[in-house]
XYZ file of C-alpha atoms in Angstrom:
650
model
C -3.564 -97.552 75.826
C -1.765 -93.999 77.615
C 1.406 -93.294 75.761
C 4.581 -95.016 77.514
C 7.193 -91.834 78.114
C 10.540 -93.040 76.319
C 14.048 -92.498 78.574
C 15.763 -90.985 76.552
C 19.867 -91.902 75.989
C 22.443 -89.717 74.595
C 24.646 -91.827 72.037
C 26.009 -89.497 69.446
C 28.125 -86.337 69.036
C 26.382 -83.946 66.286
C 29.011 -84.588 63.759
C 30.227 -88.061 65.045
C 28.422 -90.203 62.239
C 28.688 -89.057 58.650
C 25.830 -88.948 55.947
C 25.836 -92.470 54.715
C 27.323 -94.281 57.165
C 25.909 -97.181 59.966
C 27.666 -97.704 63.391
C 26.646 -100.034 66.992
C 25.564 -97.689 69.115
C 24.576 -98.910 73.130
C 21.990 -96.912 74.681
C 21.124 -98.688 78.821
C 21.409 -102.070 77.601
C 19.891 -101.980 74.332
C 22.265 -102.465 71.560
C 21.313 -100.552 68.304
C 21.975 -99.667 65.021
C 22.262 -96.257 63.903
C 22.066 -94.789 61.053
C 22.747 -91.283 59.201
C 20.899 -91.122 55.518
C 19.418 -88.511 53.699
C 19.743 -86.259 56.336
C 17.932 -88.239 59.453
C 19.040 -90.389 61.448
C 17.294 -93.893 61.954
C 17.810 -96.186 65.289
C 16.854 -99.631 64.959
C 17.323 -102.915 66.481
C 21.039 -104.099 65.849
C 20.085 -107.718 65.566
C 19.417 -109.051 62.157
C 15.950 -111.640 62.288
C 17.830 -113.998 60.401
C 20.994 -114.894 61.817
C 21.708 -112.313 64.626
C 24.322 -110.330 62.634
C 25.326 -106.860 63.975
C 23.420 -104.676 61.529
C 25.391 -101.719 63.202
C 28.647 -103.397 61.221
C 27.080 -103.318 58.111
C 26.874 -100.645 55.505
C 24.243 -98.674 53.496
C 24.581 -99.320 49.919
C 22.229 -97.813 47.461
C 19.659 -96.252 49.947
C 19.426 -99.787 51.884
C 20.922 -100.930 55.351
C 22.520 -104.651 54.642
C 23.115 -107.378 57.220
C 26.980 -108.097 57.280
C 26.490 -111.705 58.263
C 23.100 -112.561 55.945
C 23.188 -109.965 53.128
C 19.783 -109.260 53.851
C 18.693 -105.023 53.362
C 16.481 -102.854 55.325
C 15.620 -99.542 55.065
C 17.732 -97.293 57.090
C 15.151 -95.221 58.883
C 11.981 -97.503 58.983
C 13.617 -101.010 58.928
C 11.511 -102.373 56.361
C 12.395 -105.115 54.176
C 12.812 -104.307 50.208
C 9.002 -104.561 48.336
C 7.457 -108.006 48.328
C 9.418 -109.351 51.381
C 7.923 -110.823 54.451
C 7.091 -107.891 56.685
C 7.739 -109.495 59.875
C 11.495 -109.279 58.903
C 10.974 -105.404 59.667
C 13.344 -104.260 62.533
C 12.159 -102.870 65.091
C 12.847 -98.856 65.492
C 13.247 -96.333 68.343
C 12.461 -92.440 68.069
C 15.384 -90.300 67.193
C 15.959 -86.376 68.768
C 18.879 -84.026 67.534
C 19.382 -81.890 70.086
C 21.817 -79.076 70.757
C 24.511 -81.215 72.625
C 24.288 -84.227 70.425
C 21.922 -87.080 69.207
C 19.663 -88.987 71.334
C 17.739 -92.160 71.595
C 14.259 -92.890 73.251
C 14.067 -95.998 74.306
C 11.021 -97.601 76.504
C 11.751 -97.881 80.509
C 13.838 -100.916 80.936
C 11.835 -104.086 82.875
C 13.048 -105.620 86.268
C 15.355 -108.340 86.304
C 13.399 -112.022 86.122
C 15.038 -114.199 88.652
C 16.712 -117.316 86.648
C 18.013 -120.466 87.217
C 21.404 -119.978 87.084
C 20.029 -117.007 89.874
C 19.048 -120.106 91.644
C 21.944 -122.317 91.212
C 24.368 -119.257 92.334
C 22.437 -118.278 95.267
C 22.679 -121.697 96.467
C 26.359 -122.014 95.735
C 27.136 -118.336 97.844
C 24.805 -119.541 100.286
C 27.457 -123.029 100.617
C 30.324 -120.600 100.907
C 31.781 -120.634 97.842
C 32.784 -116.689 97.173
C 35.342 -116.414 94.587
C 35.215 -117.386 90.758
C 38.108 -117.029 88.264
C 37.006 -117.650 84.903
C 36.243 -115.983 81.114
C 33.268 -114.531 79.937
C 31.935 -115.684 76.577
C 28.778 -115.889 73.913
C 27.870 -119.275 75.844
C 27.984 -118.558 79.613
C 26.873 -115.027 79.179
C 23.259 -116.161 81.356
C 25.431 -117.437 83.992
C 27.995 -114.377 84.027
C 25.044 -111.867 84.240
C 23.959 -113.522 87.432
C 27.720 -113.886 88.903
C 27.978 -109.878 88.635
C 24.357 -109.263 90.494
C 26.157 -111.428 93.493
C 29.385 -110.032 93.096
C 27.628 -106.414 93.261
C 25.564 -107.398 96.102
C 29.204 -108.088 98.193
C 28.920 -112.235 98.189
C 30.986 -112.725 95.273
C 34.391 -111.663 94.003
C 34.937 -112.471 90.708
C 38.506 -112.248 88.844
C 38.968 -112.326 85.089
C 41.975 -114.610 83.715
C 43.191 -114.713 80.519
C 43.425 -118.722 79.666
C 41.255 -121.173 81.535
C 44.187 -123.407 82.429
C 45.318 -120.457 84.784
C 41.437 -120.502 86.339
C 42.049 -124.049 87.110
C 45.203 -124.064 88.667
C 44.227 -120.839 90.915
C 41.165 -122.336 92.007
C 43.011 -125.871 92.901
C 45.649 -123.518 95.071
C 42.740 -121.907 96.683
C 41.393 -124.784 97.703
C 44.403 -126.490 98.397
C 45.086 -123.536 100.971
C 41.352 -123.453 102.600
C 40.181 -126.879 102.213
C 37.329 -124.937 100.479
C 36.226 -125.308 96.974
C 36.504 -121.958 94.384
C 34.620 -121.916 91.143
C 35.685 -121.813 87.272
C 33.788 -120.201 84.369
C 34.315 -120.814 80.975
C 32.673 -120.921 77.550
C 31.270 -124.332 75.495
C 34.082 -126.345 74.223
C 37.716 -125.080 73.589
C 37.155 -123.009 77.360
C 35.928 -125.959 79.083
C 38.773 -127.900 78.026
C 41.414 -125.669 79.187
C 40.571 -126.478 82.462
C 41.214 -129.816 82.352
C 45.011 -129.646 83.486
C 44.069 -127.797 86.398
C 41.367 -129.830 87.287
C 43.206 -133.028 87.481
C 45.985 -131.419 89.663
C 42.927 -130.854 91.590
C 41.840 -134.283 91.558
C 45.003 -135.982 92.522
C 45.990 -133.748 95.198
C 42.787 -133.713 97.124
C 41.529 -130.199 96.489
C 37.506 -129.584 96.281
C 36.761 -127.463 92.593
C 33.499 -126.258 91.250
C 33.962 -126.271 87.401
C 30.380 -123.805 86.234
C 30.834 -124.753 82.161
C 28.853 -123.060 79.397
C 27.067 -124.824 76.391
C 25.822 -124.582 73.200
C 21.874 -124.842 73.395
C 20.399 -127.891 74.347
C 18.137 -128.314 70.982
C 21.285 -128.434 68.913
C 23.159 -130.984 71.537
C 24.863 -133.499 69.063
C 24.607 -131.769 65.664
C 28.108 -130.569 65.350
C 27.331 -127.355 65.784
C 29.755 -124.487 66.659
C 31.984 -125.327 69.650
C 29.750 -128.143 70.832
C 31.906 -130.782 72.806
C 30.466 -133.237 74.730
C 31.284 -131.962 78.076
C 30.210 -134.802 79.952
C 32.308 -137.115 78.916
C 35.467 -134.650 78.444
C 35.258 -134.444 82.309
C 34.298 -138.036 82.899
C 37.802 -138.803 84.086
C 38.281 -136.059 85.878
C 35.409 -134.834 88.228
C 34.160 -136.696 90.754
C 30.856 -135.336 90.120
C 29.464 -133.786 86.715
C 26.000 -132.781 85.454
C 24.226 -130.796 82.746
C 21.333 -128.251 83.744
C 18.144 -129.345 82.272
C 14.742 -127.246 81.569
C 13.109 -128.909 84.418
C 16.212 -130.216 86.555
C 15.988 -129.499 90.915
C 18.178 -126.477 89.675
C 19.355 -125.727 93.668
C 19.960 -129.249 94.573
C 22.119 -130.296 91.554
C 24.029 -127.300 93.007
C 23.801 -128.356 96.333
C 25.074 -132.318 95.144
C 28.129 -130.686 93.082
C 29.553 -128.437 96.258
C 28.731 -132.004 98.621
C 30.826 -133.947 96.296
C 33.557 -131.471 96.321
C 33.732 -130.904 100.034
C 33.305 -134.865 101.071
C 35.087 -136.657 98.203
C 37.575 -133.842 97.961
C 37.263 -133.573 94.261
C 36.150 -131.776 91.009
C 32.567 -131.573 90.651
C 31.306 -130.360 87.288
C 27.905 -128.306 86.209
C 27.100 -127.926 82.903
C 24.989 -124.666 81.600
C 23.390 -124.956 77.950
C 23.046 -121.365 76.799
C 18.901 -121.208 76.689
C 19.008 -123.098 80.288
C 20.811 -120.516 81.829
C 18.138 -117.592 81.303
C 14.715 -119.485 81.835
C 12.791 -117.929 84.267
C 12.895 -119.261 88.131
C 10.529 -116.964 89.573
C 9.433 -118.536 92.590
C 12.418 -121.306 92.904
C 14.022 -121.041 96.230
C 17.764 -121.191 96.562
C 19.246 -124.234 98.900
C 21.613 -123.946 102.032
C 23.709 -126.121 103.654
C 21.625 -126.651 106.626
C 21.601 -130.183 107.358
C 22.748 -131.315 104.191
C 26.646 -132.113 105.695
C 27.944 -133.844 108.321
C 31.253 -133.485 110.676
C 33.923 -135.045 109.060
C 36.004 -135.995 112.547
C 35.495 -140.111 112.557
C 37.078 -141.858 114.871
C 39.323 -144.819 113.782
C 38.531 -148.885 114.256
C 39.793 -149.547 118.192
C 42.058 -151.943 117.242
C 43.818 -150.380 114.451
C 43.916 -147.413 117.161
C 45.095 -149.956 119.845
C 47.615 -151.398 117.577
C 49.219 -148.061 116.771
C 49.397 -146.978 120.359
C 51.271 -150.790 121.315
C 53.931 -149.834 118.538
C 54.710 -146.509 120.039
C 54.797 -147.522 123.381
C 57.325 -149.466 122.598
C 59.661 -147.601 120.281
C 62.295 -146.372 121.485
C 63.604 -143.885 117.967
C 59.689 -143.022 116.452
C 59.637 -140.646 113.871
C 56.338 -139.017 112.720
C 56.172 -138.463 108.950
C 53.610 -135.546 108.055
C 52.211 -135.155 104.653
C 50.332 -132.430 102.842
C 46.844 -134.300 103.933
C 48.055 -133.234 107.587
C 48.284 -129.312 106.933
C 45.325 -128.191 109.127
C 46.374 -130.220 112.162
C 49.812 -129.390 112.946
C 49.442 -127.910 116.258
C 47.965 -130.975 117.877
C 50.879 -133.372 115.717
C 53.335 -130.910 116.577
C 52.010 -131.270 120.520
C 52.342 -135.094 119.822
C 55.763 -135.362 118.603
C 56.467 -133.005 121.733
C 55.094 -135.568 123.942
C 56.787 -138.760 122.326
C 60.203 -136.467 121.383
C 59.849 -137.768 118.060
C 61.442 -135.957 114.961
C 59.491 -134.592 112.540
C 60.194 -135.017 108.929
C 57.426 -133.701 105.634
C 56.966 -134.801 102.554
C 57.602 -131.862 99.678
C 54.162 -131.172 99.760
C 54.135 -130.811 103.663
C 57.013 -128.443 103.467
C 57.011 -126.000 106.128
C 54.246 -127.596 107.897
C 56.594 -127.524 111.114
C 59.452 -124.880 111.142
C 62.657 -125.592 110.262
C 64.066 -124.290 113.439
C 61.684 -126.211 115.390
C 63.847 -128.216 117.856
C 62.077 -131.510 116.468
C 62.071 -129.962 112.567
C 64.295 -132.174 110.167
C 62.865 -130.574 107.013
C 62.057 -132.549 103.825
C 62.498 -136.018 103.057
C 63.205 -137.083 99.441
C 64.018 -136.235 96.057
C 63.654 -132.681 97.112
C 64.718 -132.822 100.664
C 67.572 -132.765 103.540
C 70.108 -134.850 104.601
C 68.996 -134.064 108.134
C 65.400 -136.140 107.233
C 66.552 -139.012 105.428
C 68.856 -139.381 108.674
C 66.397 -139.787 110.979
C 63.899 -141.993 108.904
C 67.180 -144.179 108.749
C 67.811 -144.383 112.507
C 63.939 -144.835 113.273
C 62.571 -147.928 114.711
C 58.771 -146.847 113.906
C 57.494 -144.321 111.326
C 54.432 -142.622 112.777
C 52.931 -141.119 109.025
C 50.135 -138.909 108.810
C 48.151 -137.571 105.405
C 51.142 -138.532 103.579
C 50.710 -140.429 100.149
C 53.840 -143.099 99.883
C 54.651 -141.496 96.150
C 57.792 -142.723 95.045
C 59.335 -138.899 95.127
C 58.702 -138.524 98.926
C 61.216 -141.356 99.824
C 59.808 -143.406 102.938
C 61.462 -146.215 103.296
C 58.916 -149.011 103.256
C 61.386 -151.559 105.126
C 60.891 -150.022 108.747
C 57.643 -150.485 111.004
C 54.989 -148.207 109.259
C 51.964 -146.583 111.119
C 49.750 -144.988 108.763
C 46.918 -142.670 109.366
C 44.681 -141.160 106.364
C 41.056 -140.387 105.715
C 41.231 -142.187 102.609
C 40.823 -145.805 103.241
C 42.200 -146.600 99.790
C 45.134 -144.896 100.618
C 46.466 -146.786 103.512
C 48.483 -149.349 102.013
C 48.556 -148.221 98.604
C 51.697 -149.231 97.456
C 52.994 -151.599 99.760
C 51.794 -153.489 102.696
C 52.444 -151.411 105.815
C 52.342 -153.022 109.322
C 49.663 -150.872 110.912
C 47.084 -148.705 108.896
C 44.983 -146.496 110.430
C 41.909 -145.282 108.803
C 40.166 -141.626 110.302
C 40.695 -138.130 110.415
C 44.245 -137.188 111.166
C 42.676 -134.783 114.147
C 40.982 -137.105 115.997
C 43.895 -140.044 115.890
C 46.232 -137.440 116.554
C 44.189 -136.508 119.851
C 43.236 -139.887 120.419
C 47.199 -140.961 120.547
C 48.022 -137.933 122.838
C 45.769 -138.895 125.803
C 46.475 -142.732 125.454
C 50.019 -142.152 125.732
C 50.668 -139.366 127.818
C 52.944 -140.641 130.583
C 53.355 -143.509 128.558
C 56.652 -143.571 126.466
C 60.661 -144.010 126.852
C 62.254 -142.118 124.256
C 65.601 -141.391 123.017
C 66.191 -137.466 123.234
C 67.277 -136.290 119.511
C 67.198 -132.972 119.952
C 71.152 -132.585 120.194
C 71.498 -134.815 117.096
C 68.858 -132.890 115.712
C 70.492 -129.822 115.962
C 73.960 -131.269 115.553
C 72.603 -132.557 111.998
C 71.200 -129.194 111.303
C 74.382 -127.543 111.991
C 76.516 -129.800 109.484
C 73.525 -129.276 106.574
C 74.101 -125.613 106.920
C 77.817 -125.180 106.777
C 77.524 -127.252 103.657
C 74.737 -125.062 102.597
C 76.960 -122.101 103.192
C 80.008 -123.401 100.961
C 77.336 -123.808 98.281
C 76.746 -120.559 97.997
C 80.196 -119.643 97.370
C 79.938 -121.481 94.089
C 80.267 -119.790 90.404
C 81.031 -120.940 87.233
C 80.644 -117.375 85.736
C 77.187 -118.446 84.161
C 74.367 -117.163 86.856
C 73.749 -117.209 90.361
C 73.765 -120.594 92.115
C 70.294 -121.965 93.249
C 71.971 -122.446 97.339
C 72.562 -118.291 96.921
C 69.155 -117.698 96.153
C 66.767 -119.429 98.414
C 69.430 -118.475 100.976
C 68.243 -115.365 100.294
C 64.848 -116.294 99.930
C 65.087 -117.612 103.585
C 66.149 -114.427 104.631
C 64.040 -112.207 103.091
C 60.048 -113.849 103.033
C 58.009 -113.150 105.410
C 57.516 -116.076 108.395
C 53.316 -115.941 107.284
C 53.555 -115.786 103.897
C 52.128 -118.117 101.126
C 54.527 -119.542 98.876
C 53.337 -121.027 95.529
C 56.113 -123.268 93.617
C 56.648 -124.771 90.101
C 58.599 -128.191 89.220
C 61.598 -128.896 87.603
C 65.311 -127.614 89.477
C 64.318 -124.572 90.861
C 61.369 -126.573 92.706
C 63.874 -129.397 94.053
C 66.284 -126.673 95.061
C 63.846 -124.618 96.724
C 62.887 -127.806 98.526
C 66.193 -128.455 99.918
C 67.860 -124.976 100.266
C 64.370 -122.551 101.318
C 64.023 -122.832 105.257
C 60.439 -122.353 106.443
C 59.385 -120.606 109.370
C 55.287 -120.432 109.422
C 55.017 -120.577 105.380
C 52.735 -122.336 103.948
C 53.694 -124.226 100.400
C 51.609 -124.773 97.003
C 52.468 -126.716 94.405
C 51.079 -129.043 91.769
C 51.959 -132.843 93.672
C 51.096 -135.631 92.295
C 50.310 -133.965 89.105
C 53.799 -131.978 88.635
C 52.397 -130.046 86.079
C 54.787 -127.098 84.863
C 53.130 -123.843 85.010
C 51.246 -124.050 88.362
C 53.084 -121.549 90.744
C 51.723 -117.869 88.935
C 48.652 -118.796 88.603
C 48.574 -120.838 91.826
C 49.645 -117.106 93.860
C 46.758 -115.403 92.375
C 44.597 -118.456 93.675
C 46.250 -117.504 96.826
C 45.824 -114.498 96.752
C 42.488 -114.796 96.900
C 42.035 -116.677 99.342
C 44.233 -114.714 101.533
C 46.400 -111.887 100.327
C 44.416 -109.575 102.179
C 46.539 -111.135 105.537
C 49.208 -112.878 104.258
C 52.535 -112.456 101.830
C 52.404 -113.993 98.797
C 55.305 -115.384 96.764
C 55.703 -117.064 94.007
C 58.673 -119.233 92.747
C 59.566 -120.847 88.896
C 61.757 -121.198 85.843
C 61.667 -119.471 82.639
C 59.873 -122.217 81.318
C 56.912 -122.814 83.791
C 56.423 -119.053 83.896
C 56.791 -118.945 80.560
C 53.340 -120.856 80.332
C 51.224 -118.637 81.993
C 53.132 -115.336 81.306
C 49.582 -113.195 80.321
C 48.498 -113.771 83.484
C 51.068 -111.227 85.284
C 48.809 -108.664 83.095
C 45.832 -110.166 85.471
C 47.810 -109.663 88.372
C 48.212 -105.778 87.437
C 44.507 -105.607 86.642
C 43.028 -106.830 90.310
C 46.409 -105.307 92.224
C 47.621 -108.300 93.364
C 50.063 -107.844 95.637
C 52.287 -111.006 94.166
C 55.969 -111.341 94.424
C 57.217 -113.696 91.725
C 61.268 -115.483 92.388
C 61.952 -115.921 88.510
C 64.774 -118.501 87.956
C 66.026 -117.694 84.137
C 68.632 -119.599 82.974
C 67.148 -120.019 78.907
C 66.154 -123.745 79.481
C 63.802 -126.196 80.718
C 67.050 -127.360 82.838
C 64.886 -130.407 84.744
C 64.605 -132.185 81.633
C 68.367 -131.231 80.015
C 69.576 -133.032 83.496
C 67.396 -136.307 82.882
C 68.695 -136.279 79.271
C 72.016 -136.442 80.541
C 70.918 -138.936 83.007
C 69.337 -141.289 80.870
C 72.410 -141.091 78.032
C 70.448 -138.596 75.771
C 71.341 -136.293 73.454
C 70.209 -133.093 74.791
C 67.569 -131.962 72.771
C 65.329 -129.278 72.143
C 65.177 -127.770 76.031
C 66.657 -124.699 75.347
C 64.467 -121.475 75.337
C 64.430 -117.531 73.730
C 62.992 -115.814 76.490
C 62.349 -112.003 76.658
C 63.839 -109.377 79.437
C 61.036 -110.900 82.101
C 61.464 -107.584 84.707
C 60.962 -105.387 81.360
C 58.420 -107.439 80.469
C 56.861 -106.873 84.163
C 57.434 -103.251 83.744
C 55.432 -102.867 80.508
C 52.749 -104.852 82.426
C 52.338 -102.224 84.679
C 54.080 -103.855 87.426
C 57.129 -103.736 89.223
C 60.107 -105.187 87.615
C 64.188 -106.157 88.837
C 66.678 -108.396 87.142
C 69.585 -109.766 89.257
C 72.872 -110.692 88.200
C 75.305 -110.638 91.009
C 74.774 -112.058 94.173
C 75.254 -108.777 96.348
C 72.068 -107.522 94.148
C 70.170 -110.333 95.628
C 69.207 -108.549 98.949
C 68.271 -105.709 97.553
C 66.155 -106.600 95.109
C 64.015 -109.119 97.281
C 63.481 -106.090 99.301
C 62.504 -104.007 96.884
C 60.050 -106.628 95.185
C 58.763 -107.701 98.467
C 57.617 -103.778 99.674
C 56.171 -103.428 96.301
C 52.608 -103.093 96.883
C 51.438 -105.259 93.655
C 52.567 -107.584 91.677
C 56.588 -107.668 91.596
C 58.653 -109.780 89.353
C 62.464 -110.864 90.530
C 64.452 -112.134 87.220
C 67.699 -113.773 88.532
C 70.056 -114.890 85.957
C 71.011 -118.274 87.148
C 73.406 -121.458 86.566
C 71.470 -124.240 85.349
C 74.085 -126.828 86.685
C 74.560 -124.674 90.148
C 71.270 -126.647 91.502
């Protein structure tokens, strides 16, 4: 056979490796053990036959190389075993030159990549549109992550590195919470896979399609106990709509293909499991799938007579008020033209905050826990609720005593909790249009507009007086979102958190075109940061994006601002610190508790954003508020905003 030329790879300086000594040396992508003895130098394979250890952490100890892991000893320069051992333990070794400029390797020309199945099963989920994974890399998805960075260096991928899974989850639910598309997690076997779970049930409940991509140990040793092994399947049984492990001889593309359907048409988690030998076997010749005629239109019509019912009510109402929830987000021009048409006022849910403006002549804000005086008015004075994508949880406050129309996609959702008089089952769109041309010309209406205003006028003078308030122990919450109001830009994203600073932010923030995240039905503390990145994603290269907590939900995911630095996100982050979980010290006062155990040590949060590598600003007087939204707000990256505030000034 003709001699194969080595390429040769320069890994040493001359004197960087004494006599004696063993270190990991990478030369392309060949990892190797080098060693220095006698006066040569040796290169051999770093991975010990036996268990795998890193020969290049071991040590030479009486003229032998010996596995750190295994104890097993090789000779440093040939890599063969001690006399009377099995020979085919011998590692294999590499020629060695010492040239002028240092010491290199020869290694033989490196083969071209064989096309896998996870090649397969992420060509097919790029071709369905999904482009952006957040995620870890670890020893059991390492298959899968090679292939995500061949996509992601071919431009149809963008790939972001967090540093807990939770954070994955819950930026990948906001993503797809903003886009109605799904996004993707990565993690590892076991403890990685189950730190998406929050995330993936705030997913769940709130509608979002997710694409969880989870590592596993190898399939042979599924069941033994062996090291991180969890059963996967039924971890996420609960939780995803949709879950499946990748076998040898599995339709690799179409159980791809079934877990981004399921997302997309049930709106849900869907779940693909990797074990770690699957994810490298060969897929030569395995085409990847497309979405071509594998999904339909999702604009169904509803039942005529549910349709005919609804459009009876509102002909004859003469106070309708339409109701909009989070499920109606990517319709609100045609509802908006609607409640034009029947001069109708238009309240949201929390979750459909700022779904219509608040200056909007026919805008009453939130109803609720979290909402305006100006919206629980109106529902009040209604004769017929017109309520679309809007869940009936007991936090959004509609009153089930009044005539309810309800439209969802979700048939089990109409009527959930109560009887309602008529429910309307289709896509909020084509109702919404349907309703528009049947009663054009059609209705007798009140005009509210006056009262609206007039009811507007009275919530902000109140509003106003609020902000004059101080105890001497922070900024009051009316002060800041007043701010807030005036300083966010109209198109921005806004991701929130729960507990007081969420409830105030619902009732004092007034939305022009914003659109709001949060963690619904879930409530899960934590989800704003991370949410923002999610955002971000999806559309911080056109939008503003803001983020709003506590001390204690940011608290949760505070390594993350680290990941913000890292992919320049350009994040500003409304930090409400006021040294305790203050939602839960007010229902312990509520309830005739002790308060207990809700107060909290926190750090200097803007120095802590500044030693990040971002920007960083602590408020403590209200004439610093301006100024400092400004500044965090022109920051191009992530910004942090620490204002000291009153926990009882909510």
């Amino acid at each position: 056979m003709p001699e194969i030329t080595p390429q040769w790879f320069r890994v040493l300086d001359l004197d960087e490796l004494p006599e004696g000594r063993v270190k990991t040396v990478v030369a392309g992508h060949k990892s190797l053990a080098l060693t220095h003895h006698q006066g040569q130098y040796g290169a051999l394979d770093n991975r010990c036959p036996h268990q795998g250890g890193p020969l290049g952490e071991g040590s030479i100890e009486n003229g032998l190389l010996r596995c750190p892991w295994h104890g097993w000893d090789y000779c440093p320069l040939t890599g063969q075993p001690p006399g009377g051992l099995d020979v085919d333990d011998a590692l294999e070794t590499f020629p060695v030159e010492v040239r002028d400029d240092g010491v290199y390797v020869g290694l033989p020309v490196e083969k071209p990549h064989i096309r896998t199945v996870s090649d397969v099963m992420a060509e097919t989920m790029v071709n369905w549109g999904v482009t952006h994974v957040f995620g870890m890399v670890g020893h059991s998805n390492l298959g899968l992550a090679d292939t995500l960075r061949r996509q992601e260096e071919q431009g149809k991928l963008t790939y972001i590195g967090i540093r807990h899974e939770g954070a994955a989850a819950f930026a990948a639910s906001a993503y797809a919470k903003l886009t109605g598309t799904p996004a993707a997690c990565l993690t590892i076997a076991g403890p990685g896979a189950t730190n998406l779970l929050t995330g993936m049930w705030d997913a769940k409940v709130d509608c979002a399609p997710i694409l969880a991509l989870t590592g596993q140990v190898n399939s042979q040793v599924l069941g033994t106990g062996n090291f991180q092994e969890c059963d996967l399947s039924a971890a996420f049984s609960g939780v995803a709509a949709w879950s499946q492990t990748v076998l040898s001889h599995s339709k690799h593309a179409e159980l791809m293909t079934l877990a981004i359907k399921h997302a997309l048409l049930e709106r849900n988690v869907s779940h693909l499991i990797f074990p770690d030998e699957i994810q490298v076997q060969p897929a030569v010749d395995v085409p990847a799938a497309t979405p071509t005629g594998r999904i339909t239109p999702l604009q169904i019509a509803p039942p005529p007579e549910s349709l005919q019912q609804a459009i009876g009510k509102l002909k004859q109402s003469r106070r309708p008020v339409i109701i909009v929830g989070h499920g109606a987000r990517f319709h609100m021009p045609a509802v908006i033209e609607l409640a034009e048409l029947l001069g109708a006022p238009v309240l949201t849910t929390f979750k459909g905050k700022g779904q219509i403006a608040d200056d909007h002549p026919l805008g009453c804000g939130v109803l609720g826990r979290s909402g305006t005086p100006i919206a629980s008015w109106f529902m009040n004075e209604a004769d017929v609720l017109l309520v679309l994508g809007a869940s009936f949880s007991n936090h959004t406050g509609i009153y089930p005593g009044k005539p309810i129309i309800q439209v969802d996609f979700d048939p089990l959702a109409l009527g959930k909790f109560h009887p309602i008089e008529v429910p309307v089952w289709g896509e909020i769109s084509i109702v919404v249009e349907q309703l528009k041309t049947a009663l054009s010309m059609q209705v007798d209406t009140e005009d509210v507009q006056s009262e609206i205003a007039e009811r507007w006028a009275i919530w902000r003078a109140e509003k106003a007086r609020r902000e004059l308030d101080d105890r001497g122990q922070g900024l009051n919450s009316a002060a800041i979102f007043a701010a807030m109001t005036r300083w966010v830009p109209a198109h921005a994203v806004i991701a929130v958190d729960v507990g007081n600073n969420t409830y105030s932010f619902g009732r004092y923030f007034e939305c022009q075109a914003q659109s709001v995240l949060m963690s619904g039905y879930l409530g899960s503390i934590g989800f704003a940061f991370p949410a923002a990145m999610g955002a971000w994603a999806a559309a911080g290269h056109k939008r503003p994006i803001v983020s709003v907590s506590g001390d204690g939900g940011f608290g949760q995911y505070l390594a993350e601002f680290t990941t913000a630095v890292k992919y320049q996100m350009n994040i500003t982050h409304i930090l409400l610190h006021n040294d305790q979980l203050g939602k839960i010290s007010k229902e312990q006062r509520a309830g005739e508790w002790d308060v207990w155990q809700t107060s909290l040590h926190n750090p200097d949060f803007s120095q802590y954003a500044q030693n990040c590598g971002g920007f960083g600003i602590r408020v403590t007087q209200p004439d610093e508020l301006d100024d400092a939204m400004a500044q965090a707000l022109a920051y191009q990256g992530p910004a942090l905003v620490e204002i000291m505030s009153d926990p009882e000034l909510i």
